[in-house]
Each structure stands twice: as C-alpha cells, then as structure tokens.
PDB file of C-alpha atoms and ligand atoms in Angstrom:
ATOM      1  CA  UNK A   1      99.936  95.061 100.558  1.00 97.00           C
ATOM      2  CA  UNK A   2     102.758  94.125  98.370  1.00 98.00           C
ATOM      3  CA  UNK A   3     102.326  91.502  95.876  1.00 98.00           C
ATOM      4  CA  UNK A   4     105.412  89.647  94.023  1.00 98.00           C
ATOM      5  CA  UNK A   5     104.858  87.515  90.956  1.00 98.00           C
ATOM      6  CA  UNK A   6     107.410  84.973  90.560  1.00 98.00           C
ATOM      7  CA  UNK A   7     107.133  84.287  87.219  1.00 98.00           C
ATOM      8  CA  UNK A   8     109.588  81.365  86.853  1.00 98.00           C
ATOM      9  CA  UNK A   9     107.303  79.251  88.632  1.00 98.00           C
ATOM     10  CA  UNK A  10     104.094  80.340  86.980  1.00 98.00           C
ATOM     11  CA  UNK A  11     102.467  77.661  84.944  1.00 98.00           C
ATOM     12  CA  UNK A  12      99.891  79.826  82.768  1.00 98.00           C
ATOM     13  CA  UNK A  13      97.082  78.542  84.207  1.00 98.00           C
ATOM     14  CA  UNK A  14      95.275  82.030  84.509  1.00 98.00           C
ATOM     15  CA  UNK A  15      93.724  81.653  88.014  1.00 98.00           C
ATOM     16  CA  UNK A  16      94.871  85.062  88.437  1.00 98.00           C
ATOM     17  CA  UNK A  17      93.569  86.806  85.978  1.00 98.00           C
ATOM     18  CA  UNK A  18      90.370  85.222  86.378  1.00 98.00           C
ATOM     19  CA  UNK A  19      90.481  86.263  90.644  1.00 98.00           C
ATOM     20  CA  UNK A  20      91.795  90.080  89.967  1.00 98.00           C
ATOM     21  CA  UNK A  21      92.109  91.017  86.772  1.00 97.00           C
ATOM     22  CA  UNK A  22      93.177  94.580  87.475  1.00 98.00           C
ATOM     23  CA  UNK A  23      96.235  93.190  88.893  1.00 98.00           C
ATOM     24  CA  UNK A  24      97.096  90.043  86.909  1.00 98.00           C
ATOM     25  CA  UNK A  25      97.586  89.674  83.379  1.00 98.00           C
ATOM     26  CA  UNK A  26      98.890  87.311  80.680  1.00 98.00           C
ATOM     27  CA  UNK A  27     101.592  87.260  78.445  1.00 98.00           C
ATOM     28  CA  UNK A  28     100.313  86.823  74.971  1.00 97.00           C
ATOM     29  CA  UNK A  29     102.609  84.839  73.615  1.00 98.00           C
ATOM     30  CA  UNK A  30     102.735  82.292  76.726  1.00 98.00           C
ATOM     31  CA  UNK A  31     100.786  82.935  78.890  1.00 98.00           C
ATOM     32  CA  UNK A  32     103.165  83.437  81.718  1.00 98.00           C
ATOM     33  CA  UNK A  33     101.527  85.978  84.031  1.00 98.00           C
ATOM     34  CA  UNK A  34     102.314  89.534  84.455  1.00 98.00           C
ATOM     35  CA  UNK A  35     102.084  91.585  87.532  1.00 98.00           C
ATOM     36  CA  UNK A  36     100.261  95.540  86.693  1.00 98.00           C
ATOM     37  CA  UNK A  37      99.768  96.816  90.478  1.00 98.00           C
ATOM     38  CA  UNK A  38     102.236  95.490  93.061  1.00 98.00           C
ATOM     39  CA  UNK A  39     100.684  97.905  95.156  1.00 98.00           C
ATOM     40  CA  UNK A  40      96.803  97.282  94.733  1.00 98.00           C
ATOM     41  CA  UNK A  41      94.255  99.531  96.285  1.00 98.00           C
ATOM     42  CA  UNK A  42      92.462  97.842  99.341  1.00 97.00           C
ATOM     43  CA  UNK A  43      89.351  96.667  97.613  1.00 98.00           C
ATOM     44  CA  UNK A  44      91.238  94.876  95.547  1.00 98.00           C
ATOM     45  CA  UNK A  45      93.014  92.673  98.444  1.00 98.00           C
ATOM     46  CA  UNK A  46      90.416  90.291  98.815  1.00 98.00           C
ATOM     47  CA  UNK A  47      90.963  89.233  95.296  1.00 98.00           C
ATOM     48  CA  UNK A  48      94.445  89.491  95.478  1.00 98.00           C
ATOM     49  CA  UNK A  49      94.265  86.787  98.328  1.00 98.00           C
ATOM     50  CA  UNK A  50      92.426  84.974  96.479  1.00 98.00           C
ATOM     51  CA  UNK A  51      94.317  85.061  93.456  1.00 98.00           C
ATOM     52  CA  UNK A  52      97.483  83.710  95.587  1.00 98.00           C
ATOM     53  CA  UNK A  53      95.640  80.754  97.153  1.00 98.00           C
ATOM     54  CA  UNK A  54      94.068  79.207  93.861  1.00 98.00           C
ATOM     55  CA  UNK A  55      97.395  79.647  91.753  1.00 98.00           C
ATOM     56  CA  UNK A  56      98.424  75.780  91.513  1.00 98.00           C
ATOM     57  CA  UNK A  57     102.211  77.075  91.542  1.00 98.00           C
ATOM     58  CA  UNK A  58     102.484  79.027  94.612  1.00 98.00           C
ATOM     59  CA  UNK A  59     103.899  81.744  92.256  1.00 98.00           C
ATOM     60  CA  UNK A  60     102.182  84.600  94.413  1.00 98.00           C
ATOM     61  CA  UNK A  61     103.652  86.171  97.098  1.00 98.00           C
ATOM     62  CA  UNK A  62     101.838  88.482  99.441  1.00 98.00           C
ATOM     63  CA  UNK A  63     103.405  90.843 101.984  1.00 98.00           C
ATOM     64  CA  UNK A  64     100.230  92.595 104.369  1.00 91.00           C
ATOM     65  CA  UNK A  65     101.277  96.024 105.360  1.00 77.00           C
TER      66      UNK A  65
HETATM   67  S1  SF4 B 101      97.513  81.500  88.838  1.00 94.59           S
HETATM   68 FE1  SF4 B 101      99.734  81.202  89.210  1.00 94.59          FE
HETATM   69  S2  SF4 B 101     100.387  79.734  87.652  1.00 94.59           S
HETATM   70 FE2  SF4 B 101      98.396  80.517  87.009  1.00 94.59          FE
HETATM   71  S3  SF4 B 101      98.879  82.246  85.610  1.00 94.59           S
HETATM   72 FE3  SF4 B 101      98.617  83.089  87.683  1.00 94.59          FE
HETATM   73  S4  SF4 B 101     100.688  83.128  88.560  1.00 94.59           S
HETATM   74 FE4  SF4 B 101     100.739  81.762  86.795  1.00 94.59          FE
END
C-alpha cells in the first residue's frame, strides 16, 4: 500500500491521527497533517483505510499493491 497525503487540501481536523497514529501526524503549529510511513506495514492498512474514508477533505490517497 502506498499512501499520499495531500496536504493542500487537509483541513486539520485530525481524523487521521486519531484512525492510525503511527502513520499520521500533526503539524504543531497548524495542524496540517503530516505523512510518517507512506509505506505502512499490513496491520496497519485497516487503519489506514480508515483514516482515508473519515478525513472530511478527501486529502488521503491510497494506492493497494
Ligand atoms: S483527516 Fe484529512 S483533513 Fe483531517 S488532519 Fe487528516 S488529512 Fe487533514
């Protein structure tokens, strides 16, 4: 799985974080998020697919290899 993070369209509402927060983080001073696996280990997909259907700015890509 490849995850992208486009980060112009995020809208800091942490929904990521909260769904896999050993791939999604937040910016300090913002709150924009920030991507820290594109490349997560498999246990961590279900959260990752998560994570992309609750964010509220379809700012989470997935590609399923
Ligand atoms: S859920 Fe979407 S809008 Fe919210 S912080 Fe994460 S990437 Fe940004």
């Amino acid at each position: 799985m490849r995850v992208t993070l486009h980060q112009d369209k995020c809208v800091a509402s942490g929904q990521c974080v909260l769904a896999a927060q050993d791939v999604f983080d937040q910016r300090d001073e913002d709150g924009v998020a920030v991507l820290l696996d594109d490349n997560p280990p498999a246990e961590a997909h279900d959260d990752v697919r998560h994570a992309a259907a609750v964010c509220p700015a379809l700012a989470i890509t997935l590609a399923e290899s």
